[in-house]
RNA sequence: UGGGGCGUAGCCAAGCGGUAAGGCAGCGGUUUUUGGUACCGCCAUUCGCAGGUUCGAUCCCUGCCGCCCCAGCCA
């Protein structure tokens, strides 16, 4: 499926229109390429996050739309920071998003031998040299943003000497940091990336794939474009910060006998409010225990989002909505929440769950009686059918659904007010029971037997409909409510980013209750707890102790109204 | 003060010389056995600013202003 670009144009549909797709369309129309070949090139030094999802959806999406293919290529050129755990996680996460790289799982390390041979080619052509300067000396001689650099005293070594030194670098004769191979370009260039950039450095480190076969490793700049060329990549899509590297990318391709000439195009990376997509910060959050791991549901990692219950389709919808452009932007997290709700509303079954239970006794309901009632599984999807729920004299409702001193706009339960218990009966609150501390611990209500199912034959209306559970079969579960990981919409914008961590990003509810089939794991997921939000079972669930994560809450115009005062 | 980019509504984002799409958020309303969903309406006389070219400029030109990236042997 993901091979042999045929050029079948599948992009005529509603697939997003952006400058990248426009370029590809033009290249196909002109006959420059039959179909695009792209690649997603992660460095395995951390977990993939929602920012990577933008790149993944672009690269794989464009390949699908235009009948091309997309490779998964690990940019594993720095063994000092890359790990097998990350390699495995990355493959898992890309698959979770629903993309398939077919036979095209590649690694920059697959090309180490070829890359090395090409480095010798540059040396032979007088385009690269071995520099003995220390990192510090190189830095000082690189010049500044406004002044050119100083040429290395080793810049004009003979081809023979360079070749010999480079061979000995590979042979392991020199310790880390003592020599590098540099391209000989232009120390006076206004573009600092062209001031004789480093191509190879000595790293006596074991590589996850090549083991101890090498002690010299190519830099990103040297490896990336050549890897693209080897794989026949047509459009090498990356983020804006690589823009000033493009002249170097092209210089290398122009000076090497590569089999193809890929082109690099840049797009703006994703930024989201209330979170952070910096690998450095994410790594620190995990390392210092601010979260429970890379897959903590509060993390913007794909693993975290997955665990929180975000469907891959919702993530893809979000990526499509935000578009693809070259302007730096900060996307409102509310936009992501919208995509999640939009999808879950159509797909999640409805169940009743009570987060903070308040006991209700229906005084005129016969003790010991139990009635079965029909409840719809998903009003947005008739195919989802219905289920049977049980009603009894003692019930649980949400504490938030009762107010002792209620404002007139409060449509829920208060003494003297009638409400509907969803799919059951109209009930009227007749009184409450308080404990010694004055807390309301129980409500007394009466029900109208004529309203069974939730409709009144006399046509009288109630303003509020509430979710509830029968005390005879409600099952206790743990519920974890998540909020933004960072309280500030722009974490770190003023001061230490770790000071912006939201202390209330996780709230654990141990006394929550749900319908029995759900607790038993017999119901499909995801699930909407009616009137509350979307939830999914967490992997921490143990037999007899289910744990549910709130993926996202429902829109709550009552809460909004309250906040306005 | 070098090089490379980017500025369209609170936030994303179309627009490619013919008179400002769409989405999110917000506001108002209709429907509703979820204060959910769905639906309807409102929300840029103006495109960073100033000039110029043109019958006509968000779009072309010039000059400013603002923001982002680059001085790793990270990617």
Coordinates of C-alpha atoms in Angstrom, one line a residue, chain A residues 97-465:
Chain A
X97 CA -2.1 7.6 14.4
X98 CA -3.0 5.1 11.7
X99 CA 0.0 5.5 9.4
X100 CA 1.9 2.7 7.7
X101 CA 5.4 3.0 6.3
X102 CA 5.3 -0.4 4.7
X103 CA 8.8 -1.6 3.9
X104 CA 10.2 1.8 4.4
X105 CA 11.5 1.7 7.9
X106 CA 14.9 3.3 7.6
X107 CA 17.7 4.7 9.8
X108 CA 20.3 7.3 9.0
X109 CA 22.7 4.7 10.5
X110 CA 21.8 2.4 7.6
X111 CA 23.8 4.8 5.5
X112 CA 26.9 5.3 7.7
X113 CA 29.2 3.5 5.2
X114 CA 27.9 5.5 2.2
X115 CA 28.0 8.8 4.1
X116 CA 31.6 8.1 5.1
X117 CA 32.5 7.3 1.5
X118 CA 30.9 10.6 0.4
X119 CA 32.9 12.4 3.1
X120 CA 36.1 11.1 1.5
X121 CA 34.7 12.3 -1.9
X122 CA 34.4 15.8 -0.5
X123 CA 38.0 15.6 0.9
X124 CA 39.3 14.4 -2.5
X125 CA 37.7 17.3 -4.2
X126 CA 39.1 19.8 -1.7
X127 CA 35.6 20.5 -0.2
X128 CA 36.3 19.2 3.3
X129 CA 39.1 19.1 5.8
X130 CA 40.0 17.7 9.2
X131 CA 40.2 20.4 11.8
X132 CA 42.3 20.0 15.0
X133 CA 40.9 23.0 16.7
X134 CA 39.0 22.5 20.0
X135 CA 35.3 23.2 20.2
X136 CA 36.2 26.4 22.1
X137 CA 38.6 27.5 19.4
X138 CA 36.1 26.8 16.7
X139 CA 33.5 28.8 18.5
X140 CA 35.8 31.8 18.8
X141 CA 36.8 31.6 15.2
X142 CA 33.3 31.3 13.9
X143 CA 32.8 35.0 14.2
X144 CA 29.6 36.7 15.3
X145 CA 26.2 37.4 13.7
X146 CA 27.6 40.6 12.2
X147 CA 31.2 39.7 11.5
X148 CA 32.7 36.9 9.5
X149 CA 34.8 34.2 11.0
X150 CA 38.5 33.3 10.9
X151 CA 39.7 30.5 8.8
X152 CA 41.1 27.5 10.6
X153 CA 44.9 27.1 10.5
X154 CA 44.2 23.5 9.2
X155 CA 41.9 24.6 6.4
X156 CA 44.4 24.1 3.6
X157 CA 45.8 20.7 4.5
X158 CA 46.6 18.4 1.6
X159 CA 44.1 15.9 0.4
X160 CA 46.4 13.2 1.4
X161 CA 46.8 14.5 5.0
X162 CA 43.1 15.0 5.3
X163 CA 42.3 11.5 4.1
X164 CA 44.9 10.0 6.4
X165 CA 43.6 11.9 9.4
X166 CA 39.9 11.1 8.6
X167 CA 40.8 7.4 8.3
X168 CA 42.6 7.5 11.7
X169 CA 39.6 9.3 13.2
X170 CA 37.4 6.4 12.1
X171 CA 40.1 3.9 13.3
X172 CA 39.7 5.3 16.8
X173 CA 43.1 6.8 17.2
X174 CA 41.8 10.1 18.6
X175 CA 39.8 10.8 21.7
X176 CA 36.4 12.6 21.7
X177 CA 36.5 16.2 20.7
X178 CA 40.1 16.3 19.3
X179 CA 39.2 16.5 15.7
X180 CA 36.3 17.1 13.4
X181 CA 35.7 16.9 9.6
X182 CA 34.4 20.2 8.3
X183 CA 33.0 21.3 5.0
X184 CA 35.2 24.0 3.3
X185 CA 32.6 26.6 2.3
X186 CA 32.9 30.2 3.4
X187 CA 34.0 31.5 6.8
X188 CA 32.8 35.0 5.8
X189 CA 29.3 34.0 4.9
X190 CA 26.5 35.9 6.4
X191 CA 24.8 32.6 7.0
X192 CA 26.6 31.1 9.9
X193 CA 25.7 27.6 8.8
X194 CA 28.0 28.0 5.9
X195 CA 31.0 28.9 7.9
X196 CA 32.7 25.5 7.4
X197 CA 30.1 23.5 9.3
X198 CA 31.1 20.3 11.1
X199 CA 30.3 17.1 9.1
X200 CA 31.8 14.5 11.4
X201 CA 32.7 14.4 15.1
X202 CA 34.5 11.7 17.2
X203 CA 32.1 10.0 19.6
X204 CA 33.4 6.9 21.3
X205 CA 29.9 5.7 22.1
X206 CA 27.9 2.6 21.5
X207 CA 25.0 3.0 19.1
X208 CA 21.6 1.3 19.5
X209 CA 21.9 -0.2 16.0
X210 CA 25.5 -0.2 14.9
X211 CA 27.0 -1.0 18.3
X212 CA 30.7 -0.2 18.5
X213 CA 31.3 -0.3 14.7
X214 CA 31.8 3.4 14.6
X215 CA 33.5 6.1 16.7
X216 CA 32.9 8.9 14.2
X217 CA 29.3 10.0 13.6
X218 CA 27.9 12.3 11.0
X219 CA 26.1 15.5 12.1
X220 CA 22.4 16.1 11.3
X221 CA 23.4 18.6 8.6
X222 CA 25.6 16.1 6.8
X223 CA 23.4 13.1 7.2
X224 CA 19.9 14.4 6.6
X225 CA 20.0 15.6 3.0
X226 CA 22.1 12.6 1.8
X227 CA 19.7 10.2 3.5
X228 CA 16.9 12.0 1.7
X229 CA 18.8 11.6 -1.6
X230 CA 19.5 7.9 -1.0
X231 CA 15.8 7.2 -0.3
X232 CA 14.6 9.2 -3.3
X233 CA 12.7 11.7 -1.1
X234 CA 11.2 14.4 -3.3
X235 CA 9.9 16.8 -0.7
X236 CA 11.9 17.0 2.5
X237 CA 9.5 18.8 4.9
X238 CA 10.8 20.2 8.1
X239 CA 10.2 23.1 10.5
X240 CA 11.1 26.7 10.1
X241 CA 14.3 26.7 12.3
X242 CA 16.0 24.6 9.5
X243 CA 15.4 27.2 6.9
X244 CA 18.8 28.8 7.3
X245 CA 20.3 25.3 6.9
X246 CA 18.8 24.9 3.5
X247 CA 21.8 26.5 1.6
X248 CA 24.0 23.9 3.3
X249 CA 21.5 21.1 2.5
X250 CA 21.7 22.1 -1.2
X251 CA 25.5 22.7 -1.1
X252 CA 26.1 19.1 0.0
X253 CA 23.7 17.6 -2.6
X254 CA 25.4 19.7 -5.3
X255 CA 28.9 18.6 -4.3
X256 CA 28.2 14.9 -3.9
X257 CA 27.3 12.2 -6.5
X258 CA 23.9 11.6 -4.9
X259 CA 21.3 9.6 -6.8
X260 CA 18.5 12.2 -6.5
X261 CA 18.0 15.8 -5.7
X262 CA 15.4 16.3 -2.9
X263 CA 14.1 19.7 -2.0
X264 CA 13.6 21.0 1.5
X265 CA 10.5 23.0 2.4
X266 CA 9.8 24.4 5.9
X267 CA 6.6 25.0 7.8
X268 CA 5.8 26.5 11.2
X269 CA 5.9 24.2 14.2
X270 CA 2.9 23.9 16.4
X271 CA 2.6 25.7 19.6
X272 CA -0.3 25.2 22.0
X273 CA -1.6 27.2 25.0
X274 CA -1.3 25.7 28.5
X275 CA 1.3 23.2 27.5
X276 CA 4.8 22.8 26.3
X277 CA 6.2 21.0 23.3
X278 CA 9.9 21.3 24.1
X279 CA 11.6 18.0 24.3
X280 CA 14.0 19.3 26.9
X281 CA 11.1 20.4 29.2
X282 CA 9.1 17.3 28.6
X283 CA 12.1 15.2 29.5
X284 CA 12.6 17.2 32.7
X285 CA 8.9 16.8 33.7
X286 CA 9.3 13.1 33.5
X287 CA 12.8 12.9 35.0
X288 CA 11.9 15.1 38.0
X289 CA 8.6 13.4 38.6
X290 CA 6.2 16.3 37.9
X291 CA 4.3 13.7 36.0
X292 CA 4.1 9.9 36.3
X293 CA 5.8 9.2 33.0
X294 CA 5.9 10.0 29.3
X295 CA 2.4 8.6 29.0
X296 CA 0.9 10.6 31.9
X297 CA -2.5 11.7 30.6
X298 CA -1.5 15.3 31.2
X299 CA 1.4 15.1 28.9
X300 CA 1.1 16.4 25.3
X301 CA 2.9 13.3 24.1
X302 CA 1.0 10.9 21.8
X303 CA 1.3 8.3 24.5
X304 CA -0.2 10.6 27.0
X305 CA -3.0 11.7 24.8
X306 CA -3.8 8.1 23.9
X307 CA -3.9 7.2 27.6
X308 CA -6.1 10.1 28.3
X309 CA -8.5 8.7 25.7
X310 CA -8.0 11.1 22.8
X311 CA -8.9 9.2 19.6
X312 CA -6.3 9.4 16.9
X313 CA -9.1 10.6 14.6
X314 CA -9.7 13.6 16.8
X315 CA -6.0 14.5 16.8
X316 CA -5.9 14.2 13.0
X317 CA -9.0 16.4 12.8
X318 CA -7.4 19.0 14.9
X319 CA -4.2 19.0 12.8
X320 CA -6.4 19.5 9.7
X321 CA -8.2 22.4 11.3
X322 CA -5.1 24.4 12.4
X323 CA -3.8 24.4 8.9
X324 CA -0.2 24.5 7.6
X325 CA 1.6 27.8 7.1
X326 CA 4.9 29.6 7.7
X327 CA 3.8 32.0 10.3
X328 CA 4.6 31.3 14.0
X329 CA 1.5 30.7 15.9
X330 CA 0.1 29.8 19.2
X331 CA -3.0 27.6 18.9
X332 CA -5.7 27.8 21.6
X333 CA -6.0 24.5 23.5
X334 CA -9.8 25.0 23.2
X335 CA -9.5 24.2 19.6
X336 CA -8.1 20.8 20.4
X337 CA -10.8 20.2 23.0
X338 CA -13.3 21.0 20.3
X339 CA -12.0 18.3 18.0
X340 CA -12.0 15.8 20.8
X341 CA -15.6 16.5 21.8
X342 CA -16.8 16.7 18.2
X343 CA -15.6 13.2 17.5
X344 CA -16.5 11.7 20.9
X345 CA -20.0 13.1 20.7
X346 CA -20.6 11.0 17.7
X347 CA -18.9 7.8 18.8
X348 CA -19.0 7.5 22.6
X349 CA -21.7 5.5 24.2
X350 CA -23.6 7.2 27.1
X351 CA -23.5 5.9 30.6
X352 CA -24.4 7.4 33.9
X353 CA -21.6 8.0 36.4
X354 CA -21.7 10.0 39.6
X355 CA -18.5 11.7 40.5
X356 CA -19.4 13.0 44.0
X357 CA -22.4 11.1 45.2
X358 CA -25.2 12.4 47.3
X359 CA -27.8 10.0 48.6
X360 CA -31.4 10.3 47.7
X361 CA -34.3 8.4 49.2
X362 CA -37.6 8.3 47.3
X363 CA -40.0 8.3 50.2
X364 CA -43.1 7.1 48.4
X365 CA -41.3 4.4 46.4
X366 CA -41.9 0.9 47.8
X367 CA -39.0 -0.5 49.8
X368 CA -37.4 -3.4 48.1
X369 CA -38.9 -2.7 44.7
X370 CA -36.7 -2.6 41.6
X371 CA -37.8 -1.4 38.2
X372 CA -36.1 -1.9 34.9
X373 CA -36.0 1.1 32.6
X374 CA -34.7 1.6 29.0
X375 CA -31.9 4.0 28.4
X376 CA -30.5 5.1 25.0
X377 CA -26.9 4.3 24.4
X378 CA -26.1 7.2 22.1
X379 CA -28.7 9.7 20.9
X380 CA -26.4 10.7 18.1
X381 CA -26.2 7.2 16.8
X382 CA -29.4 5.1 16.6
X383 CA -27.3 2.0 15.7
X384 CA -25.9 2.1 19.3
X385 CA -29.2 0.8 20.6
X386 CA -30.3 0.9 24.2
X387 CA -29.7 -0.8 27.5
X388 CA -31.6 -1.5 30.7
X389 CA -31.0 0.4 33.9
X390 CA -32.5 -0.2 37.3
X391 CA -34.4 2.1 39.6
X392 CA -35.0 1.7 43.3
X393 CA -35.9 3.6 46.4
X394 CA -32.4 4.7 47.2
X395 CA -30.4 6.5 44.6
X396 CA -27.2 8.5 44.1
X397 CA -27.1 11.9 42.4
X398 CA -24.4 14.4 41.9
X399 CA -23.7 16.7 44.8
X400 CA -23.5 19.6 42.4
X401 CA -27.1 18.9 41.3
X402 CA -28.4 20.1 44.7
X403 CA -28.3 23.5 46.3
X404 CA -29.9 24.4 49.6
X405 CA -30.2 28.1 48.7
X406 CA -30.6 28.0 45.0
X407 CA -30.8 31.0 42.6
X408 CA -33.9 31.1 40.4
X409 CA -31.9 30.0 37.4
X410 CA -30.8 26.8 39.1
X411 CA -32.9 24.2 37.3
X412 CA -31.7 21.3 39.4
X413 CA -32.7 19.9 42.8
X414 CA -33.6 22.2 45.7
X415 CA -36.3 21.7 48.3
X416 CA -39.6 22.1 46.7
X417 CA -38.4 21.8 43.1
X418 CA -39.3 19.1 40.7
X419 CA -36.8 17.7 38.2
X420 CA -36.5 14.7 35.9
X421 CA -34.2 11.8 36.6
X422 CA -33.1 10.8 33.1
X423 CA -35.0 7.9 31.7
X424 CA -36.8 7.4 35.1
X425 CA -39.3 9.7 36.9
X426 CA -40.0 13.2 37.9
X427 CA -39.0 13.6 41.5
X428 CA -39.6 16.5 43.9
X429 CA -37.3 17.3 46.7
X430 CA -39.2 17.4 50.0
X431 CA -36.4 17.7 52.5
X432 CA -32.8 17.1 53.4
X433 CA -30.8 15.5 56.2
X434 CA -27.7 17.1 57.6
X435 CA -24.9 15.7 59.7
X436 CA -23.6 17.3 62.9
X437 CA -21.4 19.6 60.9
X438 CA -24.3 20.9 58.9
X439 CA -23.4 19.2 55.6
X440 CA -26.3 17.9 53.6
X441 CA -25.8 14.1 53.6
X442 CA -29.1 12.9 52.2
X443 CA -32.1 14.2 50.3
X444 CA -35.7 13.1 50.7
X445 CA -37.8 13.1 47.6
X446 CA -41.1 11.9 46.3
X447 CA -41.7 10.6 42.8
X448 CA -44.6 10.7 40.4
X449 CA -45.5 7.2 39.3
X450 CA -47.2 8.6 36.2
X451 CA -44.0 10.0 34.8
X452 CA -42.2 6.6 34.3
X453 CA -39.6 6.8 31.5
X454 CA -39.3 10.6 32.0
X455 CA -42.5 12.0 30.4
X456 CA -45.5 13.4 32.2
X457 CA -48.9 12.6 30.8
X458 CA -50.3 15.9 31.8
X459 CA -47.7 17.7 29.8
X460 CA -46.1 19.6 32.6
X461 CA -42.5 20.5 32.1
X462 CA -39.4 20.4 34.3
X463 CA -36.4 22.6 33.6
X464 CA -33.8 20.1 34.7
X465 CA -32.8 16.6 33.9

